[in-house]
Coordinates of C-alpha atoms in Angstrom, one line a residue:
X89 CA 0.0 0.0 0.0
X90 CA 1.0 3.6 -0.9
X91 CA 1.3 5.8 1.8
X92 CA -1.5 8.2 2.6
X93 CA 0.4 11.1 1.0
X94 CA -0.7 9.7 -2.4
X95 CA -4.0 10.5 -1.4
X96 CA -3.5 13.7 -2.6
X97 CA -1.7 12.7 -6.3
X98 CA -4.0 13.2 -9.5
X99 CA -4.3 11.2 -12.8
X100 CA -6.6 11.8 -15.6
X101 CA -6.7 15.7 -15.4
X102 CA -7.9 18.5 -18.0
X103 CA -6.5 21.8 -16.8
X104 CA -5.0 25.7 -18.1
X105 CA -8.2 26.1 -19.7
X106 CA -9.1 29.6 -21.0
X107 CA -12.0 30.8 -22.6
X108 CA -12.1 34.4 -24.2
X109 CA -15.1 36.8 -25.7
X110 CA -13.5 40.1 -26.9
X111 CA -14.8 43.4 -27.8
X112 CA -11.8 45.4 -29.5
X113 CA -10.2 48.1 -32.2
X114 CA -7.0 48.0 -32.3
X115 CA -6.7 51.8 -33.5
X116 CA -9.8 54.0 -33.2
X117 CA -8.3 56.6 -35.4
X118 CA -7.5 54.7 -38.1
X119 CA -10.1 53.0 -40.8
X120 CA -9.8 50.2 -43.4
X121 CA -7.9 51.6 -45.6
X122 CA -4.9 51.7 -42.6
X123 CA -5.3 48.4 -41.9
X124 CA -7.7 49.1 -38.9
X125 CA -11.3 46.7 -39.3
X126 CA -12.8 48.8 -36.2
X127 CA -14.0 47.4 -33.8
X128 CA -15.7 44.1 -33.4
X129 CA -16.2 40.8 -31.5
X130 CA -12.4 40.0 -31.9
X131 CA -9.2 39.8 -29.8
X132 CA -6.9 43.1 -30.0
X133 CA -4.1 42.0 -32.4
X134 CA -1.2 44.1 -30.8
X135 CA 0.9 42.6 -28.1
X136 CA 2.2 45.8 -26.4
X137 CA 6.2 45.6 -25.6
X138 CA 5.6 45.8 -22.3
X139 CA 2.6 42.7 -22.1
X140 CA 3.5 39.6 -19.9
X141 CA 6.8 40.1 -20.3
X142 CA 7.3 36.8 -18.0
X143 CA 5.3 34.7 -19.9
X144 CA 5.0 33.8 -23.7
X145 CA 1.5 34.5 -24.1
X146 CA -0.5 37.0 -22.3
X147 CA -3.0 35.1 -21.5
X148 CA -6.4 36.3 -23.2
X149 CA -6.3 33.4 -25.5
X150 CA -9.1 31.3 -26.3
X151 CA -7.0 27.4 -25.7
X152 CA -6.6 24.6 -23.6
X153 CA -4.3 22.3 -22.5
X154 CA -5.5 19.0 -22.0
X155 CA -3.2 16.8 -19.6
X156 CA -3.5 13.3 -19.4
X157 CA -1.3 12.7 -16.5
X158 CA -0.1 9.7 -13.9
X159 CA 2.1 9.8 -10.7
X160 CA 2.4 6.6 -8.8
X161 CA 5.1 4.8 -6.7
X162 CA 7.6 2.6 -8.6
X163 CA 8.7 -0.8 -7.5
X164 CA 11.9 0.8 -5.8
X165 CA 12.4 2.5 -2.4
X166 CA 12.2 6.3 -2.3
X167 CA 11.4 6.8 -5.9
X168 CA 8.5 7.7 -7.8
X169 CA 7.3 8.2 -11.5
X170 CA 5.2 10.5 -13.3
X171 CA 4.3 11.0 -16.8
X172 CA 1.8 14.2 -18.4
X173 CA 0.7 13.9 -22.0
X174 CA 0.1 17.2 -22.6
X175 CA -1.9 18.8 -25.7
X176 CA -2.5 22.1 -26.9
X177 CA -5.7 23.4 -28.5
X178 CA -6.0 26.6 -29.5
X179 CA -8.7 28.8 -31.7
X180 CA -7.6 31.7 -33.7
X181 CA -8.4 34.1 -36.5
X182 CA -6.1 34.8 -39.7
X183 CA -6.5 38.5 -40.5
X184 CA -5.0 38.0 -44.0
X185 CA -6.8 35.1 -44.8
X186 CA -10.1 35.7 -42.9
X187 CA -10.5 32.4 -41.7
X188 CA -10.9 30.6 -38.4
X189 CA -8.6 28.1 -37.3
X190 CA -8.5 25.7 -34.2
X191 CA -4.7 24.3 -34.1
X192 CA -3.7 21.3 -32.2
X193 CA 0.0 20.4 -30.8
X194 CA 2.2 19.5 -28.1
X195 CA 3.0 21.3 -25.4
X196 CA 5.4 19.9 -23.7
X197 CA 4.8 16.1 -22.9
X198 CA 6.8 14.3 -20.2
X199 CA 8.1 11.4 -18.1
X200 CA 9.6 11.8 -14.8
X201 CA 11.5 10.0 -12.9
X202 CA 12.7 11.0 -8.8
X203 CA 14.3 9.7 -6.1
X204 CA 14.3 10.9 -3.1
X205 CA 17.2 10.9 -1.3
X206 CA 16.0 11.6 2.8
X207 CA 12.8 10.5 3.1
X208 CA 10.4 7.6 2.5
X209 CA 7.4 9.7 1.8
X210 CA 8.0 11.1 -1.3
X211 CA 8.8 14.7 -0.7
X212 CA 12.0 16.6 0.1
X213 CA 15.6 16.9 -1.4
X214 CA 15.3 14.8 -4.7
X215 CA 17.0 13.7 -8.0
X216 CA 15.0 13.9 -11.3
X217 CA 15.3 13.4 -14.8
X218 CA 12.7 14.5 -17.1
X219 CA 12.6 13.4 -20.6
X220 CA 10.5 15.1 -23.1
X221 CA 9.9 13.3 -26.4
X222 CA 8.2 15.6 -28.8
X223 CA 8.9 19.7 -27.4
X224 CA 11.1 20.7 -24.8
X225 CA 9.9 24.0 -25.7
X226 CA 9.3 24.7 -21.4
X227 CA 13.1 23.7 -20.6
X228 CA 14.6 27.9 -21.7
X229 CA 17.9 29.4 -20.7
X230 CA 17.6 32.5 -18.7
X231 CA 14.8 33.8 -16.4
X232 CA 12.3 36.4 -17.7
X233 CA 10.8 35.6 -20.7
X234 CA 11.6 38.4 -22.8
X235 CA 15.0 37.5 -22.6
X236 CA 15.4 33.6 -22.4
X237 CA 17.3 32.3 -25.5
X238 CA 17.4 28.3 -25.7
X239 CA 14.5 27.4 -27.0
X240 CA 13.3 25.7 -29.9
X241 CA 14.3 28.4 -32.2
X242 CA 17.7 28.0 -31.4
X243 CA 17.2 25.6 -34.7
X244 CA 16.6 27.8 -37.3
X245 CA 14.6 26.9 -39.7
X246 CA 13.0 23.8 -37.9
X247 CA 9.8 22.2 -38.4
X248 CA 10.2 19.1 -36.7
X249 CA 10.2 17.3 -33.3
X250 CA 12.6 19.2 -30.3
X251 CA 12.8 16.6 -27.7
X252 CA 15.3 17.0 -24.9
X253 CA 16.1 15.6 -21.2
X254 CA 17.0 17.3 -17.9
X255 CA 18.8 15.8 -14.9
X256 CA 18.2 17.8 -11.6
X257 CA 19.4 17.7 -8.1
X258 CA 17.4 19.5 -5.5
X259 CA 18.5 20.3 -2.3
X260 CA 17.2 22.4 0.5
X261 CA 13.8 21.6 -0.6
X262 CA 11.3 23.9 2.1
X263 CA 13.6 25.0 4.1
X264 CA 13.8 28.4 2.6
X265 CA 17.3 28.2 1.0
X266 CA 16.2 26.3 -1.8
X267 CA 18.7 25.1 -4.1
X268 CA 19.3 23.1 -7.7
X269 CA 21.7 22.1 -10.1
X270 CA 20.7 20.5 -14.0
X271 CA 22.3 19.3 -16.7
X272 CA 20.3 18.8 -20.0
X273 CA 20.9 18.7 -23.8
X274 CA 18.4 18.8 -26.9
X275 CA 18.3 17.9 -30.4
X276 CA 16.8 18.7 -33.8
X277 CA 16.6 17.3 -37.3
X278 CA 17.8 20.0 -40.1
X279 CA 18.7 20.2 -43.5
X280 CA 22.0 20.5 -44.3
X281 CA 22.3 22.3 -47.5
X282 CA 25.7 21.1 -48.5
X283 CA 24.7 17.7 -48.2
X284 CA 21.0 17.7 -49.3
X285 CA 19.8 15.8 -46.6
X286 CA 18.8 16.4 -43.0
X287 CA 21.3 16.2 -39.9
X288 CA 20.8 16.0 -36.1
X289 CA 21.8 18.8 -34.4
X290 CA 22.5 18.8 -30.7
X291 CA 22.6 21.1 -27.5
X292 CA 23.8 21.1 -23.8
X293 CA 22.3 23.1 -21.1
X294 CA 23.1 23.3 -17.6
X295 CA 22.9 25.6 -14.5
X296 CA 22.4 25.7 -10.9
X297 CA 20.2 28.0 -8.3
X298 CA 21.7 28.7 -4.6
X299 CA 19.0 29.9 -1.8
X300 CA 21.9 31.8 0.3
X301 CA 18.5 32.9 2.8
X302 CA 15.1 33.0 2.6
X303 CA 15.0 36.0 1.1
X304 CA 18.1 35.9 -1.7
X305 CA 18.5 33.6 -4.1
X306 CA 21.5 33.7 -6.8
X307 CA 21.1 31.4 -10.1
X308 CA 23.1 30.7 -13.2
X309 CA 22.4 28.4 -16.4
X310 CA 24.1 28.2 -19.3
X311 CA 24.1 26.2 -22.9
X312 CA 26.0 25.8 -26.5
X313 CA 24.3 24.7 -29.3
X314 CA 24.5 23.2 -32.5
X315 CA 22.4 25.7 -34.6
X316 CA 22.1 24.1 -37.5
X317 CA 24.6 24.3 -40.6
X318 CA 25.2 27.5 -42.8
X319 CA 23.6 27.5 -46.5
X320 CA 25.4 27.2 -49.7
X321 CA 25.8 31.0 -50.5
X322 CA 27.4 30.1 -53.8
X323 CA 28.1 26.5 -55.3
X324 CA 31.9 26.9 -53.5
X325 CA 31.2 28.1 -50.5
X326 CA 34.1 26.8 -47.9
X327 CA 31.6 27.7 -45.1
X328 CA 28.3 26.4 -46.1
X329 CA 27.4 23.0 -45.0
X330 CA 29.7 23.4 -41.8
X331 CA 27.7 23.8 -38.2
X332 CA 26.9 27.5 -36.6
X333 CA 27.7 27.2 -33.0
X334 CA 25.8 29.1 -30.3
X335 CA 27.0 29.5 -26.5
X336 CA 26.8 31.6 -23.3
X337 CA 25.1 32.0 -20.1
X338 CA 22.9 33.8 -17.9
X339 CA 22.9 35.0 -14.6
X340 CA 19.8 36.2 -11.7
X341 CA 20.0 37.6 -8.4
X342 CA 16.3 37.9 -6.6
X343 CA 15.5 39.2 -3.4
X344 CA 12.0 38.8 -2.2
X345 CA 10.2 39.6 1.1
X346 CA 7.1 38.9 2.3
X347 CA 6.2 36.6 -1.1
X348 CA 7.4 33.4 -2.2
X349 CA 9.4 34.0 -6.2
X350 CA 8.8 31.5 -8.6
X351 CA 9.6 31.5 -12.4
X352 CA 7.0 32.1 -14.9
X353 CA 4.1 29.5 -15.6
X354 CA 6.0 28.6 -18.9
X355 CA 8.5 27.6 -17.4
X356 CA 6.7 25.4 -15.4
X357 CA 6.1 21.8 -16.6
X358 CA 2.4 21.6 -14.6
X359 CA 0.0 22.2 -11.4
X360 CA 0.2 18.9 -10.0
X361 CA 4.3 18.9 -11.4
X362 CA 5.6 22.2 -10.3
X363 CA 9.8 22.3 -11.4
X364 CA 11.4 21.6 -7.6
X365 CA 10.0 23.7 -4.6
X366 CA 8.9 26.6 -6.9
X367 CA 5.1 27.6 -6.5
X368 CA 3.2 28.1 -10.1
X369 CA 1.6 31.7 -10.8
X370 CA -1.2 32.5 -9.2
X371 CA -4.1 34.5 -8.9
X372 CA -3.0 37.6 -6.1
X373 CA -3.6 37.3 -2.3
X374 CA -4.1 40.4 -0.5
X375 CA -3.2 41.1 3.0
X376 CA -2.5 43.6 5.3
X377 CA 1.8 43.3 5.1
X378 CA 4.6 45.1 2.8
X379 CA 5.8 42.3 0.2
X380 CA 8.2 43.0 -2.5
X381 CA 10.5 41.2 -5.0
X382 CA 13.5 42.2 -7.3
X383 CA 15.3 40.4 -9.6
X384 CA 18.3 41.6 -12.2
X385 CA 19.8 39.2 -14.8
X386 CA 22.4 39.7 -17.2
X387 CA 22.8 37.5 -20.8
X388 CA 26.1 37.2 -22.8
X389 CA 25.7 34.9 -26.0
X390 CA 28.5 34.1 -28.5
X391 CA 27.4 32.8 -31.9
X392 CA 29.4 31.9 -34.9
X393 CA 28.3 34.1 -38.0
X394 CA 29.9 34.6 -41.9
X395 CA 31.7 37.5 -41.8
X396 CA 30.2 40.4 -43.9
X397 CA 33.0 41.2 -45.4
X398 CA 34.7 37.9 -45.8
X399 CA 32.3 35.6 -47.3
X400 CA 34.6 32.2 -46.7
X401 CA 35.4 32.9 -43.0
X402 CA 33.5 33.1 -39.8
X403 CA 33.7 34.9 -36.9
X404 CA 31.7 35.2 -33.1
X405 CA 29.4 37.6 -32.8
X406 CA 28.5 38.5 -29.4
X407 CA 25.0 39.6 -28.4
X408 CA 23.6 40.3 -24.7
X409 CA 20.5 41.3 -22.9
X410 CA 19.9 42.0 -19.4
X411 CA 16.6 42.7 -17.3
X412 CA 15.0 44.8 -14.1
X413 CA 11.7 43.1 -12.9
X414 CA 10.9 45.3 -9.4
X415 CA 7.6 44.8 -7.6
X416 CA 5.8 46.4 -4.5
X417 CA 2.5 45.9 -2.5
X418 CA 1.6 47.6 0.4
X419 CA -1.7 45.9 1.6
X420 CA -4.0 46.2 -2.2
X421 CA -1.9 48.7 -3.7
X422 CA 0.5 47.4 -6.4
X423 CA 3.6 49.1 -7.6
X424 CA 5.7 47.7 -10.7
X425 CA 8.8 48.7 -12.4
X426 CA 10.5 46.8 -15.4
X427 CA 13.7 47.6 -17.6
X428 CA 14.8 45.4 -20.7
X429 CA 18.2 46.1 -22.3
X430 CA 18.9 44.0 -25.8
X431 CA 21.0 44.4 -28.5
X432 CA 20.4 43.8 -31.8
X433 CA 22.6 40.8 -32.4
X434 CA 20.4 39.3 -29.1
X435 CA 17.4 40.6 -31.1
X436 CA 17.8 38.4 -34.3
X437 CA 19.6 35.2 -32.2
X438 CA 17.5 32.8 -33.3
X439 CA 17.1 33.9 -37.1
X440 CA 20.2 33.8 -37.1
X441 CA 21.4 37.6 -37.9
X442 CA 20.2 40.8 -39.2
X443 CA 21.5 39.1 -42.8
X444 CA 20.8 35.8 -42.0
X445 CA 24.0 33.4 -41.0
X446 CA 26.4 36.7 -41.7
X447 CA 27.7 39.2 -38.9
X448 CA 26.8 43.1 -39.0
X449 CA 28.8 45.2 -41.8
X450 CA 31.9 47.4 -40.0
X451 CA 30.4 50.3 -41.8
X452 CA 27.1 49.2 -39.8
X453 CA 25.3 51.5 -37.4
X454 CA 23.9 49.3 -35.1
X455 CA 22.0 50.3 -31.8
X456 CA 20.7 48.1 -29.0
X457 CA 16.7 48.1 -27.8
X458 CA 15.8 49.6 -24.2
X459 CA 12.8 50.2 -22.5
X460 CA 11.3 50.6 -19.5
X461 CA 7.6 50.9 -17.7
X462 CA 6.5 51.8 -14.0
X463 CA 2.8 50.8 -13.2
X464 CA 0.2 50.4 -10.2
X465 CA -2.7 49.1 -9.9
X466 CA -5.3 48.7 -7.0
X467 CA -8.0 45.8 -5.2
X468 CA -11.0 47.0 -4.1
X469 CA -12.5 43.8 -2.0
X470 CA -15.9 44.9 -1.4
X471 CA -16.3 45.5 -5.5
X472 CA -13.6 43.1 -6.4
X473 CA -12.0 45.8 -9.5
X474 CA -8.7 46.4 -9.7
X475 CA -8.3 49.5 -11.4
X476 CA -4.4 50.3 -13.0
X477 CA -2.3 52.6 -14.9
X478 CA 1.1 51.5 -17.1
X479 CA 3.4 53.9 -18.6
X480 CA 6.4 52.9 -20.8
X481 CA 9.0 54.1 -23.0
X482 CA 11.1 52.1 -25.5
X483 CA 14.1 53.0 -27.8
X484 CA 14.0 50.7 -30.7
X485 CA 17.0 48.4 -32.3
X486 CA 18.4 49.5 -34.9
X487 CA 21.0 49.1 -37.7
X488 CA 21.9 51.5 -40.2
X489 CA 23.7 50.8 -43.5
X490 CA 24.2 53.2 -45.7
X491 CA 21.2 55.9 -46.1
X492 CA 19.0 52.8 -45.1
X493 CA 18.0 52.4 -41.6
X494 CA 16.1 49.1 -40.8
X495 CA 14.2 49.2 -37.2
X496 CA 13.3 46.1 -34.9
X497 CA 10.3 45.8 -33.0
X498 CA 10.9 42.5 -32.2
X499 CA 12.9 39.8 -34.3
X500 CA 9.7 39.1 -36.6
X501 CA 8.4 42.4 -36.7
X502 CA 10.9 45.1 -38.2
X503 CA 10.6 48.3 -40.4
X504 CA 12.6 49.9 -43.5
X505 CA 12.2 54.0 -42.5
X506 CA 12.7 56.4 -45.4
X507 CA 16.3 56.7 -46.8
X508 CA 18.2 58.9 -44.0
X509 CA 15.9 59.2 -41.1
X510 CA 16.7 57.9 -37.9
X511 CA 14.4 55.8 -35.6
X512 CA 12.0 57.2 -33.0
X513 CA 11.3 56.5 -29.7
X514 CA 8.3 55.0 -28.8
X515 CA 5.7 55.9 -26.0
X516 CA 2.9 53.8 -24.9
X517 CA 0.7 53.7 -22.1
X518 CA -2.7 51.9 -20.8
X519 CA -5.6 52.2 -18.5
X520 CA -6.4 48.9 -17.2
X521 CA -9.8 47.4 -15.0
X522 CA -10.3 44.2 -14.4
X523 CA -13.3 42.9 -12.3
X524 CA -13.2 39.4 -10.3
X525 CA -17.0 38.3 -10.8
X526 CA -16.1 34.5 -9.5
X527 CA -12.9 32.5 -8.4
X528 CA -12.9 31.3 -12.3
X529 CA -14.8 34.4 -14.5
X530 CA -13.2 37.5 -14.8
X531 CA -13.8 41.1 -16.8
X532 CA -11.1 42.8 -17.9
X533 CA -11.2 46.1 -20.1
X534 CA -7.9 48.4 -21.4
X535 CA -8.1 51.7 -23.0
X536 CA -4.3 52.0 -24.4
X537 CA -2.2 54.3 -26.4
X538 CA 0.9 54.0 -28.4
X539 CA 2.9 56.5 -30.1
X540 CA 5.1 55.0 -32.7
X541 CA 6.3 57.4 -35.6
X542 CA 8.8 54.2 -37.1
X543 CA 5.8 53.0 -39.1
X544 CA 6.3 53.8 -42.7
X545 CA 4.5 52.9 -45.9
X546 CA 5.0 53.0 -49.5
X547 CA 3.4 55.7 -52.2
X548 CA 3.7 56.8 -55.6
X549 CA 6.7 59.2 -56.4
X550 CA 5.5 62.7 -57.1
X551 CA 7.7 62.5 -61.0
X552 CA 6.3 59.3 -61.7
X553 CA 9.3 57.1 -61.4
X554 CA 8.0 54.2 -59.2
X555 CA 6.9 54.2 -55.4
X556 CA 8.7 55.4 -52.3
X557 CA 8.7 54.6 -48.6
X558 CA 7.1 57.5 -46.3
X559 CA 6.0 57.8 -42.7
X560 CA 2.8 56.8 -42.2
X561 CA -0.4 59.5 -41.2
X562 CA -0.6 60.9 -37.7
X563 CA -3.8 58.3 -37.5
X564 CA -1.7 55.2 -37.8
X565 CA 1.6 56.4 -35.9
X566 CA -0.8 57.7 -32.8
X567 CA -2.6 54.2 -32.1
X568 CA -5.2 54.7 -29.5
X569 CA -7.3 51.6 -29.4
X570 CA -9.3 49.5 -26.4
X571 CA -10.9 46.2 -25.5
X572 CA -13.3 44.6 -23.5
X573 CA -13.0 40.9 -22.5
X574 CA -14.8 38.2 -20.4
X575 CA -13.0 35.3 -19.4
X576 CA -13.1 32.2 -17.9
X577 CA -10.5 30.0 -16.5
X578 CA -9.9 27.0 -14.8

C-alpha cells in the first residue's frame, strides 16, 4: 500500500483552460484603408512591448491544455514516477486570410522520474530526470521571458520534433534556502544544405540556483548549441554545410520579502508537477503586510556568424541582454517597475542575424533596444476591481547601413524608414480594469495608447518614377485603441 500522502496525487486531469469573448479596435483613429477593421467581436491583435513580459502568451487566448497525467510509486524504495501527456488546442483568427482556425499540438509532454534521497514519503531533497519526447519547448535558458534564449528556435529553420532531457538535483527543498543544479541537452533534425539531406543537431544546457537565505536567491544556467549548418551562399562556399555554433550564459539575483518568487508559468512543466520547490503563478492574495521582489539578470551569448565582409570565414558575434523586474504591495496597492536592455545581435539570435548566418557590416550602425515601464494598480474587495495605470518608453533596435535604416520591434516584426531618417522613440501607455465576478470568471477592459512614428508605408513618387517609402499618417503612428474581455478560467 501507498502511503497516505498519495491521497493527494491526481491522474486523468484537463487543466490551463481559458475561454475568451473580446470586444476590441485596435486603433480607433484609423479606418480600413490603414489596416484598422474597427471594432468588433475579436481579440486586440497588438501585443504591447511591455505585455506579460514573463510569460509567452499573455493570457487572453481562447485554448486549452489537455493533460492526461499519472504519478504513482515505482517498484523501488524512495522513488517515484510520473508521466503528463500534454496537448495544446488553440482557436484563432487569420487577418490575412479571414478564416478561423482551431490548431492542435504538443506542449510539452513528459516522463519523470525522482528519487528521493532523505525520506520515505515522497517529498523533500530529490533527484529527477525529465525526458521530453516531442517539445522541450518549457526547458529555456535565462529567467524572464523576454529575454530567455534556448529554445526551440535556437534551430533555425526547424519544423520538426525538439525533444530533450534534464537531470536535476534538488536540495534544501522547504527550508527556505532552496537550491538546484541541472544538466540537459536537446536535439533537432535540419537540412544541411551542403549535403541535401537532413542532420541532427545537438545542444547542452546546464545551471544551478543557490538559496543563500530565505529571502536571496542567486542562479546561473548556461548552454552551447549546434544551430544548424550555414547554406550554400554560392556552389563553392568553404563555409556552407559546416555547423553554426551558439554558446553563453545567464545570470539572476532575486530578493524577495514577504512573497514566495517563482519563475514564470511557462517555465513550469504543470499544477500537480511544479519544477522543484517553486510555486506556479497565481491569482494575487491580499493582506495587510509590505511584500516586494526584485530580480536583475544579465545574458552574454557568442554565436558563430559569416563574416560580412569575408564571405569564406567566420567569426563570433556576441550579443547580450539583461533585465529589471521590481515589484511592490503595500496591503492592495501594487507598484511595478521593469527595464529590458537587448542588443540587436540578441534581437535576431534565433534567425540567425540581421543578414541571415552573416555578422553586422563594419560600416554598420547598429543600436541596442531599451525600454522601461512603472505601473500600479489597486484591489477593491468589497467590489472586487482592480483599477491600474502603465506607462512605458522604448528605444528601438536599430542598424543603419548606408542611407538605409532598418528598425526592430521584435525579431519578426521590423521596419525599413525612409532613406536617411533615424528611428524614434516609442511611447505607450494603458488604462487597465479588471473585475473578479467569480474564483474562475473575470472582466477585464484596457483603453491603451501608443505613439510609434517608425511605421512607414509605400506611395507613388510625385515624378512618376515608381513608389517610395514615407511615414505613415498621424492616424496610424498615434494608435489609441481598447478592449473589452470576459473570461473564464480553470
Amino acid at each position: 500500500m501507498p502511503s497516505t500522502g498519495y491521497n493527494q496525487w491526481t491522474a486523468g486531469n484537463a487543466m490551463a483552460t481559458r475561454i475568451t469573448f473580446a470586444i476590441s479596435d485596435d486603433n480607433l483613429l484609423a479606418g480600413a484603408k490603414d489596416r484598422s477593421p474597427s471594432a468588433g467581436f475579436k481579440l486586440a491583435a497588438d501585443r504591447l512591448f511591455y505585455d506579460a513580459i514573463e510569460q509567452e502568451k499573455r493570457g487572453f487566448e481562447t485554448e486549452t491544455q489537455l493533460v492526461v497525467y499519472k504519478r504513482m510509486p515505482t517498484f523501488f524504495k524512495r522513488m517515484d514516477a510520473e508521466a503528463a501527456f500534454v496537448t495544446e488546442i488553440e482557436q484563432w483568427h487569420d487577418g490575412k486570410t479571414f478564416q478561423n482556425y482551431t490548431t492542435l499540438s504538443d506542449d510539452g509532454s513528459y516522463g519523470k522520474l525522482n528519487f528521493y534521497t532523505k525520506r520515505n514519503d515522497y517529498t523533500g531533497d530529490n533527484i529527477s530526470l525529465t525526458m521530453f519526447p516531442v517539445d522541450s519547448q518549457r526547458f529555456l535558458l535565462g529567467y524572464t521571458y523576454a529575454v530567455t534564449w534556448g529554445g526551440e528556435r535556437m534551430f533555425p529553420n526547424n519544423t520538426g520534433q525538439t525533444p530533450g532531457l534534464r537531470l536535476r538535483y534538488d536540495w534544501n527543498v522547504g527550508t527556505g534556502k532552496d537550491s538546484y543544479v541541472f544538466l540537459g541537452a536537446k536535439s533537432a533534425r535540419l537540412l544541411n544544405e551542403k549535403l541535401n539531406e537532413p542532420q541532427t543537431y545537438y545542444s547542452a544546457l546546464a545551471g544551478f540556483g543557490i538559496g543563500f537565505t530565505p529571502w536571496l536567491a542567486w542562479e546561473v544556467n548556461g548552454g552551447y548549441y549546434q544551430s544548424g549548418a550555414f547554406p550554400m551562399f554560392s556552389p563553392n562556399s568553404r563555409i556552407g554545410g559546416k555547423t553554426v555554433q551558439t554558446f553563453g550564459g545567464s545570470t539572476r539575483l532575486t530578493a524577495h520579502w514577504g512573497v514566495p518568487i517563482g519563475t514564470s508559468i511557462d517555465f513550469q512543466l504543470f499544477r500537480y508537477s511544479p519544477d522543484a520547490s517553486f510555486l506556479l503563478t497565481q491569482n494575487q492574495i491580499y493582506d495587510n503586510r509590505i511584500a516586494g521582489s526584485a530580480a536583475i539578470e544579465f545574458t552574454t551569448v557568442g554565436q558563430t556568424l559569416q563574416k560580412f565582409e569575408e564571405p569564406d570565414t567566420t567569426r563570433i558575434q556576441p550579443a547580450k541582454a539583461a533585465a529589471f523586474l521590481g515589484k511592490l504591495r503595500i496591503k492592495k496597492l501594487r507598484l511595478f517597475a521593469n527595464a529590458i536592455y537587448r542588443d540587436l545581435a540578441f534581437v535576431v539570435l534565433s534567425i540567425p542575424g540581421v543578414f541571415p548566418y552573416q555578422t553586422f557590416p563594419k560600416e554598420a550602425q547598429v543600436s541596442p533596444e531599451l525600454w522601461g515601464s512603472l505601473g500600479f494598480d489597486y484591489y477593491f474587495e468589497r467590489s472586487k476591481l482592480t483599477p491600474g495605470a502603465v506607462l512605458a518608453y522604448k528605444s528601438p533596435a536599430s542598424i543603419k547601413v548606408g542611407d538605409t535604416t532598418n528598425v526592430y520591434r521584435e525579431y519578426w516584426d521590423q521596419e525599413v524608414l525612409p532613406a536617411g531618417e533615424n528611428p524614434f522613440d516609442i511611447l505607450s501607455g494603458k488604462l487597465t480594469l479588471k473585475w473578479d465576478i467569480a474564483p474562475f470568471f473575470v472582466v477585464v477592459s484596457e483603453l491603451r495608447y501608443t505613439l510609434d512614428n517608425n511605421r512607414t508605408k509605400f506611395v507613388k513618387a510625385s515624378n512618376e518614377s515608381g513608389r517610395i517609402r514615407v511615414f505613415e499618417d498621424p492616424n496610424v503612428t498615434n494608435r489609441l485603441g481598447f478592449f473589452l474581455l470576459a473570461q473564464a478560467r480553470w
